[in-house]
Coordinates of C-alpha atoms and ligand atoms in Angstrom, one line a residue:
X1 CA -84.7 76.8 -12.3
X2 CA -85.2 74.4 -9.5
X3 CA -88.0 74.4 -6.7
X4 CA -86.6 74.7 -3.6
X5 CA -87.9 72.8 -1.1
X6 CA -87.7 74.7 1.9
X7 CA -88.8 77.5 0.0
X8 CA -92.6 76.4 0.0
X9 CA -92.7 76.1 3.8
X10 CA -94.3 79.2 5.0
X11 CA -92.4 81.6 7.5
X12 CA -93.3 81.6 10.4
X13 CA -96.2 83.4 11.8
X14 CA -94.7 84.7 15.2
X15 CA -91.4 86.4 13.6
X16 CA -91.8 85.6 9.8
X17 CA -92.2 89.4 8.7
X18 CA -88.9 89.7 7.3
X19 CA -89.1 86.2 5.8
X20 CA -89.8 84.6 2.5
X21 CA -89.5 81.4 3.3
X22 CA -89.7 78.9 6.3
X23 CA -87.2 77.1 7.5
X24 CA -85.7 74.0 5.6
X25 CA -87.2 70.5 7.4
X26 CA -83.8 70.1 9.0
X27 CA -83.5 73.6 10.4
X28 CA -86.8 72.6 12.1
X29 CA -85.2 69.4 13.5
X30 CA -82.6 71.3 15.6
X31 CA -84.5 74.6 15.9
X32 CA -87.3 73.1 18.1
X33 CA -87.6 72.7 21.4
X34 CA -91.4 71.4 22.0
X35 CA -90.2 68.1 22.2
X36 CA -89.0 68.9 26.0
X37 CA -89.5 72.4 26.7
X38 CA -93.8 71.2 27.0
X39 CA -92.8 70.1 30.4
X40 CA -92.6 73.8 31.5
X41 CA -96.4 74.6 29.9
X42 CA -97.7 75.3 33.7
X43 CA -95.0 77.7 34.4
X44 CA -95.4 79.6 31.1
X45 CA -99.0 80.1 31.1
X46 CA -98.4 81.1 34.9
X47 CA -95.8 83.6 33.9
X48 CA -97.9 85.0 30.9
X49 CA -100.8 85.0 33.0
X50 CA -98.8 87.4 35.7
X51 CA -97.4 89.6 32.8
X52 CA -101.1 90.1 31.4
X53 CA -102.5 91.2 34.9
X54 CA -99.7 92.9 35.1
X55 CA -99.7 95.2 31.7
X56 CA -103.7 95.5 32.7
X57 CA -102.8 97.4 36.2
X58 CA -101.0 99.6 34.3
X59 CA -103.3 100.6 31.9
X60 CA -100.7 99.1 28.8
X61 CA -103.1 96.7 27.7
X62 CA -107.7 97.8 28.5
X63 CA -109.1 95.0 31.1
X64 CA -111.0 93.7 28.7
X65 CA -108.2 92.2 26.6
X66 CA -106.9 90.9 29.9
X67 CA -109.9 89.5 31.0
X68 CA -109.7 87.3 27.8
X69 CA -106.3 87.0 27.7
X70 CA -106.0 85.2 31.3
X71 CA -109.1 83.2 30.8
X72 CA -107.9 81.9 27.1
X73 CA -104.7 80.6 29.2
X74 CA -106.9 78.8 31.6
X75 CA -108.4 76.7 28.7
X76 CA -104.6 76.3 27.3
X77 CA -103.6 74.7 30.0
X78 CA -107.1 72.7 30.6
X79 CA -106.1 71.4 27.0
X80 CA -102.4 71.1 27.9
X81 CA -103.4 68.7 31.2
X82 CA -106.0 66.9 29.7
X83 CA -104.0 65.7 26.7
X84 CA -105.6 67.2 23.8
X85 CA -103.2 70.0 23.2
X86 CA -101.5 69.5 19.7
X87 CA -98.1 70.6 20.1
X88 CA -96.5 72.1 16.9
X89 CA -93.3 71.5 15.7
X90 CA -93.3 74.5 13.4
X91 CA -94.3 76.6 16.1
X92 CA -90.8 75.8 17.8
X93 CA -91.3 76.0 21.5
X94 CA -93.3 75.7 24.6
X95 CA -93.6 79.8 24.4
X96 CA -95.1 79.9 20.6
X97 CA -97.2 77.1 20.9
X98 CA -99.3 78.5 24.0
X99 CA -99.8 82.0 22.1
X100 CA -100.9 80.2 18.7
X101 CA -103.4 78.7 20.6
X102 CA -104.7 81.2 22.5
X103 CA -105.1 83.2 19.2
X104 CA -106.7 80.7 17.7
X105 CA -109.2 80.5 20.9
X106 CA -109.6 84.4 22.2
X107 CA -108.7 85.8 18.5
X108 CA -107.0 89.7 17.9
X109 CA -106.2 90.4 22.1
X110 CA -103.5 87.3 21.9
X111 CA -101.4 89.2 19.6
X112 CA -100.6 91.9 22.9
X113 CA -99.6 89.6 25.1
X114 CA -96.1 89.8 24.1
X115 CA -96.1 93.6 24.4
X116 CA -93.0 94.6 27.1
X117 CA -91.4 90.8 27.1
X118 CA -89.5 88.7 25.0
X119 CA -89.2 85.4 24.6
X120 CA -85.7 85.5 26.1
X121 CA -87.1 86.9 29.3
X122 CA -90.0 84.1 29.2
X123 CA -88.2 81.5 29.2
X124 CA -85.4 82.4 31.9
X125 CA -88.7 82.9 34.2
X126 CA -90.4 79.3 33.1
X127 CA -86.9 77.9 33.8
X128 CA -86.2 79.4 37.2
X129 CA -90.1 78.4 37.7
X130 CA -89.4 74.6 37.0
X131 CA -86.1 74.4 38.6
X132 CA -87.5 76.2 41.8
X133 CA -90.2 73.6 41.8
X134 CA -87.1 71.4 42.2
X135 CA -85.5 72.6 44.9
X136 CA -88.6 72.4 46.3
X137 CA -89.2 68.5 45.2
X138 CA -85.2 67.8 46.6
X139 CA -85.8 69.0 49.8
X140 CA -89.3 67.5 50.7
X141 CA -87.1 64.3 49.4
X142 CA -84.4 65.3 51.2
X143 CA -86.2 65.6 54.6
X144 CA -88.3 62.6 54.1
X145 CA -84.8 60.5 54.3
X146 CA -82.9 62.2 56.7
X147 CA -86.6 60.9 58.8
X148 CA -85.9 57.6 57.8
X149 CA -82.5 57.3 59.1
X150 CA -83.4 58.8 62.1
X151 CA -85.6 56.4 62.7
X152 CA -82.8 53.9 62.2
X153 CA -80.4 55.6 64.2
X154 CA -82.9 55.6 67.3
X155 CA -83.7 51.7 66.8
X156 CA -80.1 51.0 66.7
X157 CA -78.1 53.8 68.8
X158 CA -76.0 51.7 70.9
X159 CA -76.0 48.0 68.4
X160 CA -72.2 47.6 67.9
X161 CA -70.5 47.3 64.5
X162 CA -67.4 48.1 63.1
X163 CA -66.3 51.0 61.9
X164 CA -63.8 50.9 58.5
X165 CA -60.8 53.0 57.0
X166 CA -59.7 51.5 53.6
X167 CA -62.6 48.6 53.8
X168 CA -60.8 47.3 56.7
X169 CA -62.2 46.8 60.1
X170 CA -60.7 49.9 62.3
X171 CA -62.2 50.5 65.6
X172 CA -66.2 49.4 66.7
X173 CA -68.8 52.0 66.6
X174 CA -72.2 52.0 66.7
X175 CA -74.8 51.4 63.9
X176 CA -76.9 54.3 65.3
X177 CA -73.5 56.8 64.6
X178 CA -73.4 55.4 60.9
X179 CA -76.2 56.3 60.4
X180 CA -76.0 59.7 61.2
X181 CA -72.7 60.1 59.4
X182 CA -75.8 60.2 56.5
X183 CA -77.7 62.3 58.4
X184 CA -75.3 64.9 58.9
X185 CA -74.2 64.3 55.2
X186 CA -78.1 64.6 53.6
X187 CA -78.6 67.4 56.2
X188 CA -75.8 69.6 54.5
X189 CA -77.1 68.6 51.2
X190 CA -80.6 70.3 53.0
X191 CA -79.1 73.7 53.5
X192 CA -77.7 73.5 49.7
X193 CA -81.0 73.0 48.4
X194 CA -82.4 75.8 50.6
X195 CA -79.9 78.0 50.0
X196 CA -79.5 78.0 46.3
X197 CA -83.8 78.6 46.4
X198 CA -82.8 81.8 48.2
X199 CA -80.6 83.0 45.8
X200 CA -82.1 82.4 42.8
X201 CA -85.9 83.9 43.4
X202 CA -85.2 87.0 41.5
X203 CA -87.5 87.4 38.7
X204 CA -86.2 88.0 35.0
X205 CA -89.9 89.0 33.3
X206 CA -89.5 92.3 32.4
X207 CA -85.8 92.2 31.5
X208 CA -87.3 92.0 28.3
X209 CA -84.9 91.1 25.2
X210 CA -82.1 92.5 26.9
X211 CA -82.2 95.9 27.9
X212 CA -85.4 96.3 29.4
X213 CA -88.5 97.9 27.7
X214 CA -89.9 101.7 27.1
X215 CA -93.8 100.3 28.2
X216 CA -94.4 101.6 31.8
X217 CA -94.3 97.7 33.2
X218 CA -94.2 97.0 36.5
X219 CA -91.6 94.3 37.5
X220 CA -92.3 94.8 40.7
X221 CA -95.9 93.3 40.8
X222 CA -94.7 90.1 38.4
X223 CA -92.1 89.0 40.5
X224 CA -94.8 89.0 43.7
X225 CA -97.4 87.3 41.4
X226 CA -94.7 84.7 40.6
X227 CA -93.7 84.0 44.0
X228 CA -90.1 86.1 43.7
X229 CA -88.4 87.9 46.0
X230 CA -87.5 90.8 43.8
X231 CA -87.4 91.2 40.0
X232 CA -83.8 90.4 38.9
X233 CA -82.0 93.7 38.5
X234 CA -80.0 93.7 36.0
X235 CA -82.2 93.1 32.6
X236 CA -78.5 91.5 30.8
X237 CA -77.8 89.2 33.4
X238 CA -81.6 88.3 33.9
X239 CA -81.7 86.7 30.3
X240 CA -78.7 85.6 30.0
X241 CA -77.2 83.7 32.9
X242 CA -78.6 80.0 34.3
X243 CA -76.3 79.8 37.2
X244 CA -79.5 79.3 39.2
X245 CA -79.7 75.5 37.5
X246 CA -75.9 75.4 37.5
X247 CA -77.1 75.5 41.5
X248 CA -79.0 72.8 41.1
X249 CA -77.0 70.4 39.4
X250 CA -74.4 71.1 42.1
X251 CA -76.3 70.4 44.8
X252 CA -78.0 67.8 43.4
X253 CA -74.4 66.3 42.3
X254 CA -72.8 66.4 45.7
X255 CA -76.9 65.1 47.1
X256 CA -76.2 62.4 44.6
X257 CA -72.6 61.1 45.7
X258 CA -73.8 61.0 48.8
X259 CA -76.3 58.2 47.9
X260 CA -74.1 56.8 46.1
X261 CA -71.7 55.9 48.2
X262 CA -74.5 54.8 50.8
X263 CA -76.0 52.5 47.9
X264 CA -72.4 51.6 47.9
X265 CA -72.5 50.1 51.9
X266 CA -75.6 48.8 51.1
X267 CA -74.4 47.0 48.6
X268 CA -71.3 45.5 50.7
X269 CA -73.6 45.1 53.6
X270 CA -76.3 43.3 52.1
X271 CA -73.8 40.1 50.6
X272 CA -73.8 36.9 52.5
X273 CA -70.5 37.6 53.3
X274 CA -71.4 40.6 55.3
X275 CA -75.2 40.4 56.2
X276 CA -75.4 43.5 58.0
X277 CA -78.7 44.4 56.4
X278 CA -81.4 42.7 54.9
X279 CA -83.2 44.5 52.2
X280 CA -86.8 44.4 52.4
X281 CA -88.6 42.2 49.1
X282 CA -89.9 45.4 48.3
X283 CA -86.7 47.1 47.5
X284 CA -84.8 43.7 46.3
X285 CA -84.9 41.5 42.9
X286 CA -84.3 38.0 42.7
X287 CA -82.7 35.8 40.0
X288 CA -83.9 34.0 37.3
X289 CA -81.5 31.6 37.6
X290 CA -79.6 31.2 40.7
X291 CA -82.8 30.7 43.5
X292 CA -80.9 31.8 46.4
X293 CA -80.1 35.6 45.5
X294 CA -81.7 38.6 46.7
X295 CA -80.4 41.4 44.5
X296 CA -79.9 44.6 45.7
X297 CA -80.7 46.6 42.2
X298 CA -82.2 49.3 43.6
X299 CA -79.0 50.1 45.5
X300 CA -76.8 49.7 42.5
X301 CA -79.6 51.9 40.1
X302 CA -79.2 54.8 42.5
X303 CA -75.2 53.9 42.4
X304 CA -75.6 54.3 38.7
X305 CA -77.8 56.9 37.8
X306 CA -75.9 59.1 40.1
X307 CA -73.7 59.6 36.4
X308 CA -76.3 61.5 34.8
X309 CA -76.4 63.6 36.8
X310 CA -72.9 64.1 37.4
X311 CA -73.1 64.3 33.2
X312 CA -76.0 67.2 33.4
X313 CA -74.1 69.1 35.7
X314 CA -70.9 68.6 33.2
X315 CA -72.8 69.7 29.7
X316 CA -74.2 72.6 31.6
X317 CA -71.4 74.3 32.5
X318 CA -69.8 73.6 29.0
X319 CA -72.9 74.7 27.4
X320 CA -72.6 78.3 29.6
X321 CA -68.7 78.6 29.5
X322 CA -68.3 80.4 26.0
X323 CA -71.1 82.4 25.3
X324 CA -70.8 86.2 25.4
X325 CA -73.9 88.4 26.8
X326 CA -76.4 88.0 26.7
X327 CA -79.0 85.5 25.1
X328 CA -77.5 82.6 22.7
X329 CA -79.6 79.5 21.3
X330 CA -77.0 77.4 22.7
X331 CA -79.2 78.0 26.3
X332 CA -81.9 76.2 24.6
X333 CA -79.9 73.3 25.7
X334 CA -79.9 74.2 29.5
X335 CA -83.4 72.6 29.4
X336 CA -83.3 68.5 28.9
X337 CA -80.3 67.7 31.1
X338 CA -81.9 69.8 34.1
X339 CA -85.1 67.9 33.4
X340 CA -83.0 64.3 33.3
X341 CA -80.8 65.3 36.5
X342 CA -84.1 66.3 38.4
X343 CA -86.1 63.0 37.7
X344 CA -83.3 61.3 38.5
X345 CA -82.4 62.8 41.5
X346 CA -86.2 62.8 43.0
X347 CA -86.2 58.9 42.2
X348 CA -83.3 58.3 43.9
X349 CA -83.9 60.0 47.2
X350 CA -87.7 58.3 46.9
X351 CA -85.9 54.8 46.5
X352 CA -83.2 55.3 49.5
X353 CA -85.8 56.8 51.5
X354 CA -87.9 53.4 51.0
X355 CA -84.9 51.2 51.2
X356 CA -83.7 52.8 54.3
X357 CA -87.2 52.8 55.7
X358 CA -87.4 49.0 55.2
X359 CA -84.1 47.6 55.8
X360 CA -83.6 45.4 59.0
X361 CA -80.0 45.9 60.5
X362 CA -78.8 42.3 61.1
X363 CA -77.8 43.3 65.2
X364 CA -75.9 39.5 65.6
X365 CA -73.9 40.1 62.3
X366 CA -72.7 43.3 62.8
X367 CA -71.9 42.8 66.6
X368 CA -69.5 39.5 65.7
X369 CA -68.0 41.8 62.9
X370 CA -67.3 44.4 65.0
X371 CA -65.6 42.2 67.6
X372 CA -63.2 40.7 65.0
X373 CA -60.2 41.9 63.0
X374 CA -58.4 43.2 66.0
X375 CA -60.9 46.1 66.2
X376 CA -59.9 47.0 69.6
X377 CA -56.4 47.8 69.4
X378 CA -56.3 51.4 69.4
X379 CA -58.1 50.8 73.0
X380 CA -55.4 48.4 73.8
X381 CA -52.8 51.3 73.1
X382 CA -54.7 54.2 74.6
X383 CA -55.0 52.1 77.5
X384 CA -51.2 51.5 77.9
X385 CA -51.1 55.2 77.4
X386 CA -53.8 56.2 80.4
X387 CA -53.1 53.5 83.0
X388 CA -49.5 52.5 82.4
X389 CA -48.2 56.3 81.5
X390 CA -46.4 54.9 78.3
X391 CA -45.7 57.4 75.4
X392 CA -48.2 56.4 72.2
X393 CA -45.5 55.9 69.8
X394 CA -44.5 53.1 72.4
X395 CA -47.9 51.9 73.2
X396 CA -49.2 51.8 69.6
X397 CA -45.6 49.4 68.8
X398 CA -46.4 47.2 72.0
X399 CA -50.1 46.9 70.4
X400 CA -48.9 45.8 67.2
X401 CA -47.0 42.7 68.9
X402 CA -49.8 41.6 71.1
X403 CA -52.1 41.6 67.4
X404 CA -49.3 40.0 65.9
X405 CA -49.1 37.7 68.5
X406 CA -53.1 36.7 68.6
X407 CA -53.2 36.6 64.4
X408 CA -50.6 33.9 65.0
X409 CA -52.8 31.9 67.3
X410 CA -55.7 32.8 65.2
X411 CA -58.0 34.4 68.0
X412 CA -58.7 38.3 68.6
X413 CA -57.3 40.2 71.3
X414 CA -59.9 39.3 74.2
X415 CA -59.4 35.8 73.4
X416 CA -55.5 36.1 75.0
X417 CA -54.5 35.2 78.4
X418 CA -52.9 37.5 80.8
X419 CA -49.7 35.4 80.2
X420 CA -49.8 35.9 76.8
X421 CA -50.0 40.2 76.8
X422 CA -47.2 40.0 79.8
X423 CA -44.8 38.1 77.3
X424 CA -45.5 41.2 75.3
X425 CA -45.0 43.8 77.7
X426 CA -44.7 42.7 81.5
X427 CA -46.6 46.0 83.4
X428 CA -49.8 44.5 81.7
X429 CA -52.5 43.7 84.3
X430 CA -55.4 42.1 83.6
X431 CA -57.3 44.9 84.3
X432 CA -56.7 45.3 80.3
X433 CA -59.6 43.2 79.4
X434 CA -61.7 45.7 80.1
X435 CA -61.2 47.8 77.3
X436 CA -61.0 44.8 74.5
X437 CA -64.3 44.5 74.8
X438 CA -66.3 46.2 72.2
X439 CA -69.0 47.2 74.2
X440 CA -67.0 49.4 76.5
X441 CA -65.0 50.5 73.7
X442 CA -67.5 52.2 72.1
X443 CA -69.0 53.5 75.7
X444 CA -65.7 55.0 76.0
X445 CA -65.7 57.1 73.1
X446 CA -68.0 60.1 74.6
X447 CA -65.7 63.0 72.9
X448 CA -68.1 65.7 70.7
X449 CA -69.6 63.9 67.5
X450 CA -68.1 60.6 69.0
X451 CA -69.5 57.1 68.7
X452 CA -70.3 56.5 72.4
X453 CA -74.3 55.9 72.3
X454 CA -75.2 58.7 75.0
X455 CA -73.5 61.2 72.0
X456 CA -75.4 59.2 68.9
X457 CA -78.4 60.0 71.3
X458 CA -77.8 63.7 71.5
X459 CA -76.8 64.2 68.2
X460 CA -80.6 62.3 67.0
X461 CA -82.2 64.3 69.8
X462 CA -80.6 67.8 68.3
X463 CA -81.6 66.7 64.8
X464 CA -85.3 65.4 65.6
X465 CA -85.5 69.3 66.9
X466 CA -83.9 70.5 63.5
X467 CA -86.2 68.8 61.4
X468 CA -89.4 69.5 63.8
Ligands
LIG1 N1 -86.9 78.0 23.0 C1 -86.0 79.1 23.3 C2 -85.1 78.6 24.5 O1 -85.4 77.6 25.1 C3 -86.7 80.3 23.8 C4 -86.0 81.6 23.7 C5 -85.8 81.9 22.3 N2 -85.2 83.2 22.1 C6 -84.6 83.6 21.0 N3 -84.1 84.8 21.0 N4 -84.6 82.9 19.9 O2 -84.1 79.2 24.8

């Protein structure tokens, strides 16, 4: 006969009964989640330390084991925070490795901790814990940015600019409005964060395994020790569901496009062939080689990163789609993609939030963009439209000669004579030139949510009251 290796491990000493031997060395390997699932130690020993006041104030467990239980957590987590915890792969998780310890610290009373929970019930309440702290994290972030491009909208409300459809210039607007095209965008992402916090603070300790527990617990009392509206009620989906972090991938995917696409801008708007911005040196690289350049990494990092979490959110939702109820190992995996998206996520927002807090708008550069490529046209046509009573289709046709007409004489429209527009269309009067500017095109756009600077001023003014 052979010796087995694995057989010589021991079994484990928090479900070994039934056991001969421990698991093989590569059982282990997969089996564990310590390796990530420590960053949830806080919330665990909070959530244990809840369930032990909890089964004391019921008269489950006698105060004296309490007494010891809570306090032998304290020094867990002392240990924990000061680095001098040894984490145990053999103990498997975040869950087993606090209780070892405590045993090994406060003796015989650690062994009725885990009387009326289960670990499946632990770890959906560490979980919601951490992700809660999240939402929490994301909208502090969130806030924090949507302040710093107010403060750039206010600075800048009526600088011109152009505005673009398909990367091309389309009609002038105002750098203050761009800006709170964000605002508006990082605001919505706001509401997401705050709302998916208000659905998911239902507490799961208690759910037990599954199906609840026969010990007289009271839910009731752990969820308001933990800071939960309610205790989840329904002990099945309690353990088994983590739509609560699907909620926060979500959000924190859209939250993430969204600074993508701005890193995006700044990107384009921080070339020399733009120069709309200048990126402070403290959000900007230079070159090792090539003296002149000012990189804009930190733009294209957050353009980048953006994929993981776009990838969390992704191996989530595959890792959820299969599994009947209620518990399965596979939701051991819910735990290292959250962590990635959230670090991620927080980063970025702290990086756009200094970028944007930092950045000079370039006022000359965007006012000579926004007066080229023809970019009062459509102001041209509306005004055949108002003052000359012609139908649009008409007008906008008219239009397109007259900018045919100046891209042949390489100018833009102001820079045409009267003469020139009445070749075009004879009723033109050179009361015309009023609109081409792009000044008093953008004045005249004072429609709800439109460019005009008196609106950009409302709309700050309304938000600076939101976010008060
Ligand atoms: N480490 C496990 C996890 O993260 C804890 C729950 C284990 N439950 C169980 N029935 N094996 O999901």
């Amino acid at each position: 006969m052979t010796d087995t290796p694995a057989a010589s491990a021991t079994a484990n000493q928090m479900w070994g009964g039934r056991f001969a031997a421990g698991p093989d060395a590569i059982m282990e390997a997969i089996n564990a989640s310590i390796g990530f699932d420590k960053r949830m130690a806080a919330q665990d020993i909070a959530g244990s330390r809840a369930h032990a006041a909890m089964l004391g104030a019921t008269g489950i467990l006698e105060p004296s084991d309490v007494q010891a239980i809570r306090e032998g957590l304290l020094t867990v987590l002392s240990e924990i925070e000061a680095g001098t915890f040894q984490f145990s792969t053999a103990l498997e998780d975040i869950h087993m490795n606090v209780e070892a310890r405590l045993k090994q610290i406060i003796g015989e009373p650690a062994g009725r901790l885990h009387t009326g929970r289960s670990r499946n019930d632990q770890v959906a309440t560490d979980f919601k814990l951490w992700v809660r702290d999240q939402l929490d994290a994301a909208e502090q972030g969130l806030i924090a940015l949507i302040g710093a491009l107010l403060d750039q909208a206010e600075a800048g409300a009526d600088w011109v600019m152009p505005g673009f459809t398909h990367l091309q210039t389309a009609q002038p607007v105002t750098w203050g409005h761009h800006m709170m095209a964000y605002v508006e965008m990082f605001g919505r992402d706001l509401c997401r964060v705050r709302d998916a916090r208000a659905r998911m603070n239902t507490s799961p300790l208690g759910a037990a395994a599954l199906a609840g527990t026969s010990f007289p617990i009271d839910r009731h009392m752990t969820a308001e020790a933990l800071g939960f509206d309610a205790p989840a009620a329904n002990s099945l989906d309690a353990v088994s569901d983590r739509d609560f972090a699907l909620e926060f991938l979500g959000a924190a995917s859209i939250c993430a496009m969204h600074l993508s696409r701005f890193a995006e801008e700044l990107v384009i708007w921080s070339s020399a062939q733009f120069r709309f911005v200048s990126l402070s040196d403290r959000f900007s690289t230079g070159s090792s080689i090539m003296p002149q350049k000012k990189n804009p990494d930190a733009a294209e990092l957050i353009r980048a990163k953006v994929g993981r979490i776009f990838g969390a959110n992704t191996a989530l939702m595959m890792v959820m789609k299969g599994l009947p109820l209620t518990y399965s190992k596979d939701m051991q995996e819910d735990k290292e993609q959250v962590f990635d998206a959230a670090d991620n996520l927080m980063l970025a927002l702290a990086v756009m939030t200094g970028m944007v807090g930092d950045m000079t708008a370039n006022r000359e550069s965007l006012a000579a963009a926004a007066g080229s490529g023809f970019s009062t046209a459509t102001d041209l046509a509306d005004w055949l439209v108002r003052v000359l009573g012609l139908p649009f289709r008409d007008a906008h046709h008219i239009t397109g000669s007259i900018v045919a007409l100046a891209e042949s004489r390489g100018c833009d429209l102001p820079d045409l004579t009267l003469d020139d527009m009445t070749s075009v269309y004879e009723g033109i009067t050179a009361e015309v030139f009023e609109v081409l500017g792009v000044e008093n095109s953008v004045r005249s756009r004072t429609s709800y949510g439109g460019t005009a600077p008196e609106q950009v001023r409302a709309q700050i003014a309304r938000w600076k009251e939101l976010m008060a």
